[in-house]
XYZ file of C-alpha atoms in Angstrom:
263
model
C 120.540 179.678 205.722
C 122.789 182.302 204.120
C 126.353 180.557 203.591
C 129.575 182.669 204.224
C 131.991 182.090 201.585
C 135.107 183.799 200.112
C 133.561 185.945 197.825
C 130.965 186.986 200.045
C 133.471 188.196 202.392
C 135.322 190.001 199.567
C 132.219 191.764 198.373
C 130.953 192.823 201.903
C 134.820 194.426 202.336
C 134.711 196.037 198.984
C 131.544 197.548 199.929
C 132.945 198.874 203.202
C 135.847 200.260 201.437
C 133.596 202.176 199.147
C 131.440 203.536 201.832
C 134.478 204.668 203.695
C 135.707 206.400 200.678
C 132.620 208.208 199.468
C 130.710 208.609 202.475
C 132.561 211.618 203.485
C 131.907 213.147 200.070
C 128.584 212.650 200.208
C 127.943 214.197 203.496
C 130.118 217.484 202.309
C 127.667 217.563 199.420
C 124.587 217.264 201.696
C 125.613 219.806 204.123
C 125.987 222.220 201.417
C 122.478 222.920 201.358
C 121.944 223.028 205.161
C 120.225 226.456 205.760
C 122.286 226.475 209.321
C 125.664 227.647 210.318
C 126.537 224.505 211.959
C 126.069 221.115 210.307
C 123.729 218.742 212.008
C 121.672 215.947 211.015
C 118.609 215.924 210.371
C 118.846 219.288 208.533
C 116.062 221.753 209.492
C 115.594 222.157 205.773
C 117.208 222.839 202.021
C 118.797 226.054 201.220
C 121.004 227.752 198.711
C 122.013 230.161 200.895
C 126.030 229.115 200.981
C 125.972 228.668 197.221
C 124.965 232.419 196.997
C 127.500 233.798 199.539
C 129.944 231.376 197.555
C 128.994 233.227 194.230
C 129.350 236.689 196.035
C 132.794 235.606 197.626
C 135.354 238.130 195.466
C 138.153 235.939 196.810
C 136.804 232.282 196.055
C 135.745 233.805 192.566
C 139.350 235.004 192.099
C 140.801 231.676 193.081
C 138.360 229.662 190.659
C 139.483 232.135 187.830
C 142.793 231.310 188.379
C 142.555 227.205 188.500
C 140.376 227.743 185.257
C 143.138 229.835 183.563
C 146.004 227.392 184.779
C 144.238 224.375 184.373
C 143.324 225.200 180.458
C 147.233 226.513 179.889
C 148.123 223.293 181.441
C 146.039 221.267 179.469
C 147.258 223.271 176.133
C 151.002 223.268 176.771
C 151.080 219.401 178.169
C 149.390 218.217 174.849
C 151.741 220.232 172.979
C 154.625 218.831 174.263
C 153.213 215.192 174.421
C 151.894 214.904 170.871
C 155.543 215.876 168.997
C 157.356 213.473 172.471
C 154.765 210.504 171.440
C 155.354 210.518 167.887
C 159.241 210.712 167.921
C 159.132 207.470 170.881
C 156.802 205.329 168.835
C 157.531 206.087 165.406
C 161.634 206.847 165.467
C 164.410 205.477 166.776
C 167.157 207.561 167.956
C 169.683 207.280 170.679
C 168.613 207.751 174.173
C 165.380 206.976 173.533
C 164.600 205.003 176.258
C 166.167 207.054 178.829
C 164.451 210.399 177.600
C 161.077 208.585 177.543
C 161.576 207.440 181.304
C 163.045 210.700 182.036
C 159.727 212.469 181.004
C 157.499 209.521 183.008
C 159.671 210.014 185.906
C 157.553 212.415 187.786
C 154.403 209.755 187.808
C 156.437 208.012 190.395
C 158.279 210.992 192.470
C 156.234 212.324 195.364
C 154.347 215.607 194.661
C 156.433 217.282 197.610
C 159.686 216.237 196.557
C 158.518 217.650 193.129
C 157.260 221.002 194.821
C 160.365 221.157 196.533
C 162.851 220.722 193.932
C 161.206 223.076 191.633
C 160.931 225.742 194.339
C 165.145 225.050 195.056
C 165.724 225.165 191.284
C 163.909 228.492 190.597
C 165.516 229.929 193.842
C 168.917 228.889 192.352
C 168.454 230.794 189.273
C 167.294 233.357 191.674
C 163.629 233.594 189.998
C 160.686 234.671 192.338
C 157.595 232.588 192.774
C 155.347 233.537 189.584
C 152.437 232.244 187.633
C 154.754 230.869 184.742
C 156.658 228.902 187.636
C 153.471 227.842 188.786
C 152.153 226.283 184.955
C 155.874 224.895 184.447
C 155.210 222.878 187.642
C 152.034 221.604 186.307
C 153.278 220.680 182.842
C 155.478 218.537 184.675
C 153.475 217.054 187.090
C 150.662 216.342 184.023
C 152.820 215.768 181.046
C 153.486 211.679 181.832
C 149.450 211.183 182.064
C 149.138 212.981 178.557
C 152.195 210.923 177.090
C 150.919 207.645 178.203
C 147.532 208.239 176.711
C 148.572 209.597 173.436
C 151.478 206.858 173.194
C 149.232 204.205 173.621
C 146.231 205.454 170.902
C 149.515 206.272 168.395
C 150.807 202.091 169.184
C 147.210 201.265 167.887
C 147.231 203.226 164.680
C 148.528 201.040 161.684
C 151.302 202.623 160.018
C 149.976 201.531 156.614
C 147.707 204.522 156.621
C 151.003 206.916 156.908
C 152.613 204.988 154.320
C 149.501 205.257 151.688
C 149.331 208.907 152.189
C 153.101 209.498 151.838
C 152.987 207.000 148.674
C 150.423 209.301 147.135
C 152.846 212.359 147.392
C 151.978 213.879 150.920
C 154.510 215.012 152.987
C 155.422 214.444 156.760
C 153.339 217.382 157.522
C 150.506 216.949 155.494
C 150.436 213.191 156.637
C 150.328 213.996 160.135
C 147.492 216.630 159.450
C 145.156 214.648 157.370
C 145.844 211.364 158.858
C 147.732 210.969 161.931
C 146.093 213.805 163.900
C 142.472 212.964 163.496
C 143.386 209.230 164.368
C 145.218 210.864 167.719
C 141.822 213.221 168.299
C 140.472 210.870 171.251
C 143.476 210.243 172.921
C 144.448 214.085 172.660
C 141.146 215.018 174.153
C 141.073 212.593 176.784
C 144.296 213.529 177.587
C 143.978 217.548 177.737
C 140.735 216.910 179.993
C 142.750 214.525 182.339
C 145.510 217.355 182.327
C 142.940 220.077 183.489
C 141.427 217.773 186.192
C 144.860 216.964 187.685
C 145.769 220.516 187.486
C 142.801 221.841 188.795
C 142.630 219.374 191.622
C 146.348 219.653 192.817
C 147.279 221.068 195.982
C 150.457 219.210 197.242
C 152.866 220.792 194.976
C 150.971 223.859 194.278
C 151.367 224.907 197.866
C 155.119 225.396 197.233
C 154.634 227.387 194.089
C 151.491 229.526 194.344
C 151.671 233.073 195.484
C 149.213 235.414 197.251
C 148.118 236.947 193.586
C 147.863 233.404 191.890
C 146.307 231.093 194.745
C 143.988 228.229 193.393
C 140.925 226.486 194.541
C 142.430 223.861 196.531
C 144.964 226.241 198.296
C 141.881 228.671 198.801
C 140.108 225.685 200.701
C 143.222 224.646 202.434
C 143.398 228.447 203.933
C 140.096 228.703 204.686
C 140.184 225.128 206.851
C 143.127 226.538 208.714
C 141.249 229.762 209.882
C 137.862 228.668 210.426
C 135.367 225.950 209.300
C 132.714 227.953 207.094
C 129.945 226.127 205.270
C 131.101 227.871 202.323
C 133.492 225.307 202.173
C 130.921 222.573 201.764
C 129.235 224.473 198.620
C 132.917 225.126 197.218
C 133.689 221.469 197.531
C 130.563 220.220 196.229
C 131.128 222.381 193.197
C 134.758 220.871 193.093
C 133.286 217.323 193.327
C 130.820 217.966 190.500
C 133.617 219.395 187.948
C 136.261 216.810 188.665
C 133.904 214.002 188.177
C 132.069 215.323 185.199
C 135.516 215.988 183.393
C 136.927 212.706 183.061
C 133.417 211.571 182.463
C 133.319 214.100 179.519
C 136.691 212.988 178.341
C 135.394 209.221 178.064
C 132.315 210.089 176.263
C 134.322 212.480 173.547
C 136.917 209.929 173.260
C 134.464 207.042 172.587
C 132.240 209.539 170.156
C 135.518 210.306 168.069
C 136.882 206.655 168.113
C 133.448 206.260 166.266
C 133.879 208.806 163.623
C 130.899 210.739 165.449
């Protein structure tokens, strides 16, 4: 006879939570292969019709290109800021260090709606219109805490003995960073860049306040399509987004492990 225990209830509850979370995602992916205009189960067959129409939709392709460019630039700019900031916070002491570190990490604790409105009002105060540069700055602010935490965690684990040995052999600080510290930081840098790209690519809450009609991203485009009508192309686009956003963190973890092993 099956005996109900506390752990059994916890496992059952956990399973139900995961089913509740991932069942809608599975439905979107399955319906993206439905040949009919309206989704129904069981499906009448298997078709790539909506993926073909998606590939021929110029507006969606433009939004997809905007998302890729924005995500790539966000990853580059965020990493360029996070590396020297992490070096300063971990390797050096200076007045206001903890306050500045808290300030850079603060966006992770602030709702994105507040960040979106705040940056929009600040740019209006500066009398600057919405632009791609404003969108990029906003995404850098959102993703910087995540990359900074990843790089700092890796830098703390790197012993200073290696850097001191390089300096004792005549290397200057720049050579020491380029030849010793940077290669050891590479797993965290790659992981941080890919996570930054994923966060930027998926963001919609704050992007709605910053995007213009000419630089809409894929999530904003999907939101606009849902307000007008429910098109089967949305299922196909959603499936592509799911694959991309899931594979990118997995790739980040794989590359981090490879570089950590010296691969």
